[in-house]
């Protein structure tokens, strides 16, 4: 008699919001906590277009990515207020649009600040983009370069959640015993 082990696979999409370039990256993780980078990319809008046209254009592209790849969890970068208030408000609109598109697909939505992600991935919240990208290339076995910084930020968000979630699940299992 043969016994088959059912391994559940979950897809997690990380989203690095931007009003001209929006990075996205998908990681698959199985019930044995083995993970791999599946797909990633950057959605583009024309910088000269009015903001709401860019918002609509990126929204349409993101909807297609979500529909095609069917992730179960979305991780969206939490914003911080920088020096430019107008940019922060626009980024807030983009984040809201991302949340609406993800909610429309029935995804669980999580948020992490960039500093938290860097600390989880590299051990330092002050790591630069290249350090994070090099780590991701090794861990996820994907080819990343300077043109994919937005996508690597998105992959880092997804990996941060996978690693954080696994720790939480282990703690829950220990408490049950």
Short mmCIF file of N, CA and C in Angstrom, two decimals, residues 55-176:
data_model
loop_
_atom_site.label_atom_id
_atom_site.label_comp_id
_atom_site.label_asym_id
_atom_site.label_seq_id
_atom_site.Cartn_x
_atom_site.Cartn_y
_atom_site.Cartn_z
N UNK A 55 -2.82 55.69 -12.39
CA UNK A 55 -3.47 54.84 -11.39
C UNK A 55 -4.32 53.77 -12.09
N UNK A 56 -5.12 54.20 -13.06
CA UNK A 56 -5.98 53.27 -13.80
C UNK A 56 -5.14 52.26 -14.58
N UNK A 57 -4.10 52.73 -15.24
CA UNK A 57 -3.25 51.85 -16.05
C UNK A 57 -2.57 50.78 -15.19
N UNK A 58 -1.99 51.20 -14.07
CA UNK A 58 -1.33 50.24 -13.18
C UNK A 58 -2.35 49.29 -12.56
N UNK A 59 -3.52 49.80 -12.22
CA UNK A 59 -4.58 48.96 -11.66
C UNK A 59 -4.96 47.84 -12.63
N UNK A 60 -5.13 48.18 -13.88
CA UNK A 60 -5.49 47.18 -14.90
C UNK A 60 -4.41 46.11 -15.04
N UNK A 61 -3.15 46.54 -15.03
CA UNK A 61 -2.04 45.59 -15.15
C UNK A 61 -1.95 44.69 -13.91
N UNK A 62 -2.13 45.27 -12.73
CA UNK A 62 -2.06 44.49 -11.50
C UNK A 62 -3.19 43.46 -11.46
N UNK A 63 -4.38 43.85 -11.87
CA UNK A 63 -5.51 42.93 -11.90
C UNK A 63 -5.18 41.72 -12.77
N UNK A 64 -4.54 41.95 -13.91
CA UNK A 64 -4.16 40.86 -14.81
C UNK A 64 -3.11 39.94 -14.16
N UNK A 65 -2.13 40.53 -13.47
CA UNK A 65 -1.11 39.72 -12.77
C UNK A 65 -1.78 38.85 -11.71
N UNK A 66 -2.69 39.42 -10.94
CA UNK A 66 -3.37 38.67 -9.90
C UNK A 66 -4.24 37.56 -10.49
N UNK A 67 -4.97 37.88 -11.53
CA UNK A 67 -5.85 36.90 -12.17
C UNK A 67 -5.05 35.75 -12.78
N UNK A 68 -3.94 36.06 -13.41
CA UNK A 68 -3.11 35.06 -14.08
C UNK A 68 -2.40 34.15 -13.09
N UNK A 69 -1.86 34.71 -12.02
CA UNK A 69 -1.02 33.95 -11.09
C UNK A 69 -1.75 33.36 -9.89
N UNK A 70 -2.91 33.87 -9.57
CA UNK A 70 -3.76 33.37 -8.49
C UNK A 70 -3.05 33.16 -7.15
N UNK A 71 -2.43 34.23 -6.60
CA UNK A 71 -1.84 34.09 -5.26
C UNK A 71 -2.95 34.04 -4.21
N UNK A 72 -2.60 33.56 -3.01
CA UNK A 72 -3.56 33.52 -1.92
C UNK A 72 -3.35 34.67 -0.93
N UNK A 73 -2.11 35.19 -0.89
CA UNK A 73 -1.76 36.25 0.06
C UNK A 73 -1.07 37.37 -0.69
N UNK A 74 -1.41 38.61 -0.34
CA UNK A 74 -0.74 39.79 -0.89
C UNK A 74 -0.06 40.53 0.25
N UNK A 75 1.17 40.94 0.02
CA UNK A 75 1.92 41.72 1.00
C UNK A 75 2.25 43.05 0.35
N UNK A 76 1.73 44.12 0.92
CA UNK A 76 1.91 45.45 0.36
C UNK A 76 2.79 46.27 1.29
N UNK A 77 3.77 46.97 0.70
CA UNK A 77 4.67 47.77 1.54
C UNK A 77 3.91 48.90 2.22
N UNK A 78 4.14 49.02 3.51
CA UNK A 78 3.56 50.11 4.30
C UNK A 78 4.39 51.37 4.03
N UNK A 79 3.74 52.49 3.84
CA UNK A 79 4.46 53.71 3.53
C UNK A 79 4.87 54.46 4.79
N UNK A 80 5.85 55.31 4.60
CA UNK A 80 6.24 56.23 5.66
C UNK A 80 6.22 57.62 5.04
N UNK A 81 6.03 58.63 5.85
CA UNK A 81 5.97 59.99 5.34
C UNK A 81 7.38 60.52 5.14
N UNK A 82 7.72 60.76 3.92
CA UNK A 82 9.03 61.31 3.60
C UNK A 82 8.98 62.83 3.60
N UNK A 83 9.85 63.44 2.85
CA UNK A 83 9.91 64.91 2.79
C UNK A 83 8.82 65.50 1.93
N UNK A 84 8.36 64.74 0.92
CA UNK A 84 7.39 65.26 -0.02
C UNK A 84 6.00 64.73 0.32
N UNK A 85 5.16 65.57 0.88
CA UNK A 85 3.82 65.18 1.31
C UNK A 85 2.96 64.78 0.11
N UNK A 86 3.07 65.50 -1.00
CA UNK A 86 2.29 65.18 -2.19
C UNK A 86 2.59 63.77 -2.68
N UNK A 87 3.86 63.40 -2.70
CA UNK A 87 4.24 62.04 -3.11
C UNK A 87 3.67 61.00 -2.16
N UNK A 88 3.67 61.29 -0.87
CA UNK A 88 3.12 60.35 0.12
C UNK A 88 1.63 60.14 -0.11
N UNK A 89 0.90 61.23 -0.42
CA UNK A 89 -0.53 61.09 -0.69
C UNK A 89 -0.77 60.25 -1.95
N UNK A 90 0.01 60.50 -2.99
CA UNK A 90 -0.14 59.71 -4.23
C UNK A 90 0.17 58.25 -3.97
N UNK A 91 1.21 57.99 -3.20
CA UNK A 91 1.57 56.62 -2.87
C UNK A 91 0.45 55.96 -2.06
N UNK A 92 -0.20 56.74 -1.20
CA UNK A 92 -1.36 56.23 -0.46
C UNK A 92 -2.49 55.82 -1.39
N UNK A 93 -2.71 56.60 -2.43
CA UNK A 93 -3.73 56.24 -3.43
C UNK A 93 -3.36 54.93 -4.11
N UNK A 94 -2.11 54.80 -4.49
CA UNK A 94 -1.64 53.58 -5.17
C UNK A 94 -1.80 52.38 -4.24
N UNK A 95 -1.41 52.52 -2.98
CA UNK A 95 -1.57 51.43 -2.02
C UNK A 95 -3.04 51.04 -1.88
N UNK A 96 -3.91 52.04 -1.82
CA UNK A 96 -5.34 51.76 -1.72
C UNK A 96 -5.85 50.99 -2.92
N UNK A 97 -5.40 51.40 -4.10
CA UNK A 97 -5.78 50.70 -5.32
C UNK A 97 -5.29 49.25 -5.27
N UNK A 98 -4.06 49.04 -4.81
CA UNK A 98 -3.50 47.68 -4.70
C UNK A 98 -4.35 46.84 -3.75
N UNK A 99 -4.72 47.43 -2.62
CA UNK A 99 -5.54 46.71 -1.64
C UNK A 99 -6.91 46.35 -2.23
N UNK A 100 -7.51 47.27 -2.96
CA UNK A 100 -8.82 47.02 -3.58
C UNK A 100 -8.72 45.89 -4.61
N UNK A 101 -7.68 45.93 -5.45
CA UNK A 101 -7.50 44.87 -6.45
C UNK A 101 -7.28 43.51 -5.78
N UNK A 102 -6.48 43.49 -4.73
CA UNK A 102 -6.21 42.23 -4.01
C UNK A 102 -7.47 41.73 -3.30
N UNK A 103 -8.20 42.64 -2.68
CA UNK A 103 -9.44 42.27 -2.00
C UNK A 103 -10.45 41.73 -3.02
N UNK A 104 -10.48 42.33 -4.19
CA UNK A 104 -11.39 41.89 -5.25
C UNK A 104 -11.10 40.47 -5.71
N UNK A 105 -9.86 40.02 -5.56
CA UNK A 105 -9.48 38.65 -5.92
C UNK A 105 -9.60 37.71 -4.72
N UNK A 106 -10.01 38.25 -3.55
CA UNK A 106 -10.20 37.42 -2.37
C UNK A 106 -8.92 37.08 -1.62
N UNK A 107 -7.89 37.88 -1.80
CA UNK A 107 -6.61 37.60 -1.15
C UNK A 107 -6.57 38.08 0.30
N UNK A 108 -5.83 37.36 1.12
CA UNK A 108 -5.48 37.84 2.45
C UNK A 108 -4.45 38.95 2.23
N UNK A 109 -4.57 40.07 2.94
CA UNK A 109 -3.66 41.19 2.74
C UNK A 109 -2.86 41.45 4.01
N UNK A 110 -1.54 41.58 3.84
CA UNK A 110 -0.62 41.88 4.94
C UNK A 110 0.20 43.11 4.56
N UNK A 111 0.76 43.78 5.56
CA UNK A 111 1.60 44.96 5.33
C UNK A 111 2.86 44.87 6.18
N UNK A 112 3.96 45.32 5.62
CA UNK A 112 5.22 45.43 6.36
C UNK A 112 5.91 46.71 5.93
N UNK A 113 6.58 47.36 6.88
CA UNK A 113 7.38 48.54 6.57
C UNK A 113 8.70 48.08 5.94
N UNK A 114 9.28 48.92 5.11
CA UNK A 114 10.53 48.58 4.41
C UNK A 114 11.64 48.21 5.39
N UNK A 115 11.74 48.93 6.46
CA UNK A 115 12.78 48.66 7.46
C UNK A 115 12.62 47.27 8.09
N UNK A 116 11.39 46.88 8.36
CA UNK A 116 11.10 45.56 8.91
C UNK A 116 11.49 44.47 7.92
N UNK A 117 11.17 44.69 6.66
CA UNK A 117 11.50 43.73 5.60
C UNK A 117 13.01 43.54 5.51
N UNK A 118 13.74 44.65 5.45
CA UNK A 118 15.20 44.57 5.35
C UNK A 118 15.80 43.83 6.54
N UNK A 119 15.29 44.10 7.72
CA UNK A 119 15.80 43.44 8.93
C UNK A 119 15.52 41.94 8.88
N UNK A 120 14.33 41.57 8.44
CA UNK A 120 13.97 40.15 8.34
C UNK A 120 14.82 39.43 7.29
N UNK A 121 15.08 40.09 6.18
CA UNK A 121 15.77 39.46 5.06
C UNK A 121 17.28 39.41 5.28
N UNK A 122 17.88 40.54 5.70
CA UNK A 122 19.34 40.62 5.78
C UNK A 122 19.88 40.68 7.20
N UNK A 123 19.01 40.95 8.17
CA UNK A 123 19.46 41.10 9.54
C UNK A 123 19.70 42.54 9.94
N UNK A 124 19.60 43.46 8.97
CA UNK A 124 19.80 44.88 9.25
C UNK A 124 18.72 45.70 8.55
N UNK A 125 18.06 46.56 9.32
CA UNK A 125 17.04 47.43 8.75
C UNK A 125 17.60 48.55 7.90
N UNK A 126 18.94 48.69 7.91
CA UNK A 126 19.60 49.74 7.12
C UNK A 126 20.23 49.22 5.84
N UNK A 127 19.97 47.98 5.47
CA UNK A 127 20.56 47.40 4.26
C UNK A 127 20.15 48.19 3.02
N UNK A 128 21.06 48.27 2.07
CA UNK A 128 20.73 48.94 0.81
C UNK A 128 20.06 47.96 -0.15
N UNK A 129 19.52 48.50 -1.24
CA UNK A 129 18.79 47.69 -2.21
C UNK A 129 19.64 46.57 -2.81
N UNK A 130 20.90 46.86 -3.07
CA UNK A 130 21.78 45.86 -3.67
C UNK A 130 22.02 44.69 -2.73
N UNK A 131 22.19 44.96 -1.45
CA UNK A 131 22.39 43.89 -0.46
C UNK A 131 21.15 43.00 -0.40
N UNK A 132 19.98 43.61 -0.35
CA UNK A 132 18.73 42.85 -0.32
C UNK A 132 18.60 42.02 -1.60
N UNK A 133 18.89 42.65 -2.73
CA UNK A 133 18.77 41.97 -4.01
C UNK A 133 19.72 40.77 -4.12
N UNK A 134 20.95 40.93 -3.65
CA UNK A 134 21.92 39.82 -3.70
C UNK A 134 21.44 38.65 -2.84
N UNK A 135 20.92 38.95 -1.66
CA UNK A 135 20.40 37.90 -0.79
C UNK A 135 19.25 37.17 -1.47
N UNK A 136 18.32 37.92 -2.06
CA UNK A 136 17.16 37.32 -2.72
C UNK A 136 17.59 36.44 -3.90
N UNK A 137 18.57 36.91 -4.67
CA UNK A 137 19.05 36.13 -5.82
C UNK A 137 19.52 34.75 -5.37
N UNK A 138 20.23 34.72 -4.25
CA UNK A 138 20.74 33.45 -3.73
C UNK A 138 19.63 32.59 -3.14
N UNK A 139 18.80 33.17 -2.29
CA UNK A 139 17.78 32.40 -1.59
C UNK A 139 16.66 31.90 -2.51
N UNK A 140 16.28 32.72 -3.48
CA UNK A 140 15.14 32.39 -4.34
C UNK A 140 15.57 31.83 -5.69
N UNK A 141 16.87 31.84 -5.95
CA UNK A 141 17.42 31.34 -7.21
C UNK A 141 16.78 32.03 -8.42
N UNK A 142 16.81 33.37 -8.37
CA UNK A 142 16.28 34.18 -9.47
C UNK A 142 17.36 35.18 -9.90
N UNK A 143 17.28 35.60 -11.15
CA UNK A 143 18.22 36.58 -11.68
C UNK A 143 17.64 37.98 -11.52
N UNK A 144 18.29 38.79 -10.71
CA UNK A 144 17.86 40.16 -10.48
C UNK A 144 18.99 41.10 -10.87
N UNK A 145 18.62 42.32 -11.27
CA UNK A 145 19.62 43.32 -11.63
C UNK A 145 19.11 44.70 -11.27
N UNK A 146 19.88 45.73 -11.61
CA UNK A 146 19.51 47.09 -11.22
C UNK A 146 18.20 47.56 -11.86
N UNK A 147 17.79 46.94 -12.95
CA UNK A 147 16.52 47.30 -13.58
C UNK A 147 15.33 46.67 -12.87
N UNK A 148 15.60 45.76 -11.94
CA UNK A 148 14.51 45.06 -11.25
C UNK A 148 14.46 45.38 -9.76
N UNK A 149 14.98 46.54 -9.34
CA UNK A 149 14.95 46.89 -7.92
C UNK A 149 13.52 46.92 -7.37
N UNK A 150 12.56 47.43 -8.14
CA UNK A 150 11.17 47.45 -7.67
C UNK A 150 10.64 46.03 -7.49
N UNK A 151 10.98 45.14 -8.43
CA UNK A 151 10.55 43.75 -8.33
C UNK A 151 11.25 43.05 -7.17
N UNK A 152 12.53 43.34 -6.95
CA UNK A 152 13.22 42.69 -5.83
C UNK A 152 12.68 43.18 -4.49
N UNK A 153 12.29 44.45 -4.41
CA UNK A 153 11.63 44.94 -3.19
C UNK A 153 10.33 44.17 -2.95
N UNK A 154 9.61 43.89 -4.01
CA UNK A 154 8.36 43.14 -3.89
C UNK A 154 8.62 41.69 -3.46
N UNK A 155 9.63 41.06 -4.04
CA UNK A 155 10.00 39.70 -3.62
C UNK A 155 10.41 39.68 -2.16
N UNK A 156 11.13 40.72 -1.73
CA UNK A 156 11.55 40.81 -0.33
C UNK A 156 10.33 40.90 0.59
N UNK A 157 9.31 41.64 0.19
CA UNK A 157 8.08 41.71 0.98
C UNK A 157 7.44 40.33 1.12
N UNK A 158 7.35 39.61 0.00
CA UNK A 158 6.74 38.28 0.02
C UNK A 158 7.56 37.33 0.90
N UNK A 159 8.88 37.36 0.76
CA UNK A 159 9.74 36.48 1.56
C UNK A 159 9.66 36.84 3.04
N UNK A 160 9.62 38.11 3.35
CA UNK A 160 9.48 38.55 4.73
C UNK A 160 8.23 37.93 5.36
N UNK A 161 7.13 37.96 4.63
CA UNK A 161 5.89 37.39 5.16
C UNK A 161 6.02 35.87 5.33
N UNK A 162 6.60 35.21 4.35
CA UNK A 162 6.77 33.76 4.44
C UNK A 162 7.58 33.40 5.67
N UNK A 163 8.68 34.11 5.88
CA UNK A 163 9.53 33.83 7.04
C UNK A 163 8.84 34.19 8.35
N UNK A 164 8.16 35.33 8.40
CA UNK A 164 7.45 35.75 9.61
C UNK A 164 6.30 34.80 9.92
N UNK A 165 5.57 34.44 8.88
CA UNK A 165 4.41 33.56 9.06
C UNK A 165 4.85 32.19 9.56
N UNK A 166 5.98 31.68 9.06
CA UNK A 166 6.44 30.36 9.49
C UNK A 166 6.80 30.38 10.98
N UNK A 167 7.40 31.46 11.42
CA UNK A 167 7.74 31.59 12.84
C UNK A 167 6.47 31.63 13.68
N UNK A 168 5.49 32.40 13.23
CA UNK A 168 4.21 32.49 13.96
C UNK A 168 3.54 31.11 14.04
N UNK A 169 3.54 30.37 12.94
CA UNK A 169 2.91 29.06 12.92
C UNK A 169 3.62 28.08 13.84
N UNK A 170 4.95 28.15 13.88
CA UNK A 170 5.70 27.27 14.79
C UNK A 170 5.36 27.58 16.24
N UNK A 171 5.24 28.85 16.57
CA UNK A 171 4.88 29.24 17.94
C UNK A 171 3.49 28.73 18.29
N UNK A 172 2.55 28.87 17.37
CA UNK A 172 1.19 28.37 17.60
C UNK A 172 1.21 26.87 17.83
N UNK A 173 1.97 26.12 17.01
CA UNK A 173 2.06 24.66 17.17
C UNK A 173 2.67 24.29 18.52
N UNK A 174 3.66 25.07 18.98
CA UNK A 174 4.28 24.79 20.27
C UNK A 174 3.29 25.04 21.41
N UNK A 175 2.46 26.08 21.29
CA UNK A 175 1.49 26.40 22.33
C UNK A 175 0.39 25.34 22.42
N UNK A 176 0.08 24.71 21.31
CA UNK A 176 -0.96 23.69 21.27
C UNK A 176 -0.51 22.44 22.02
#
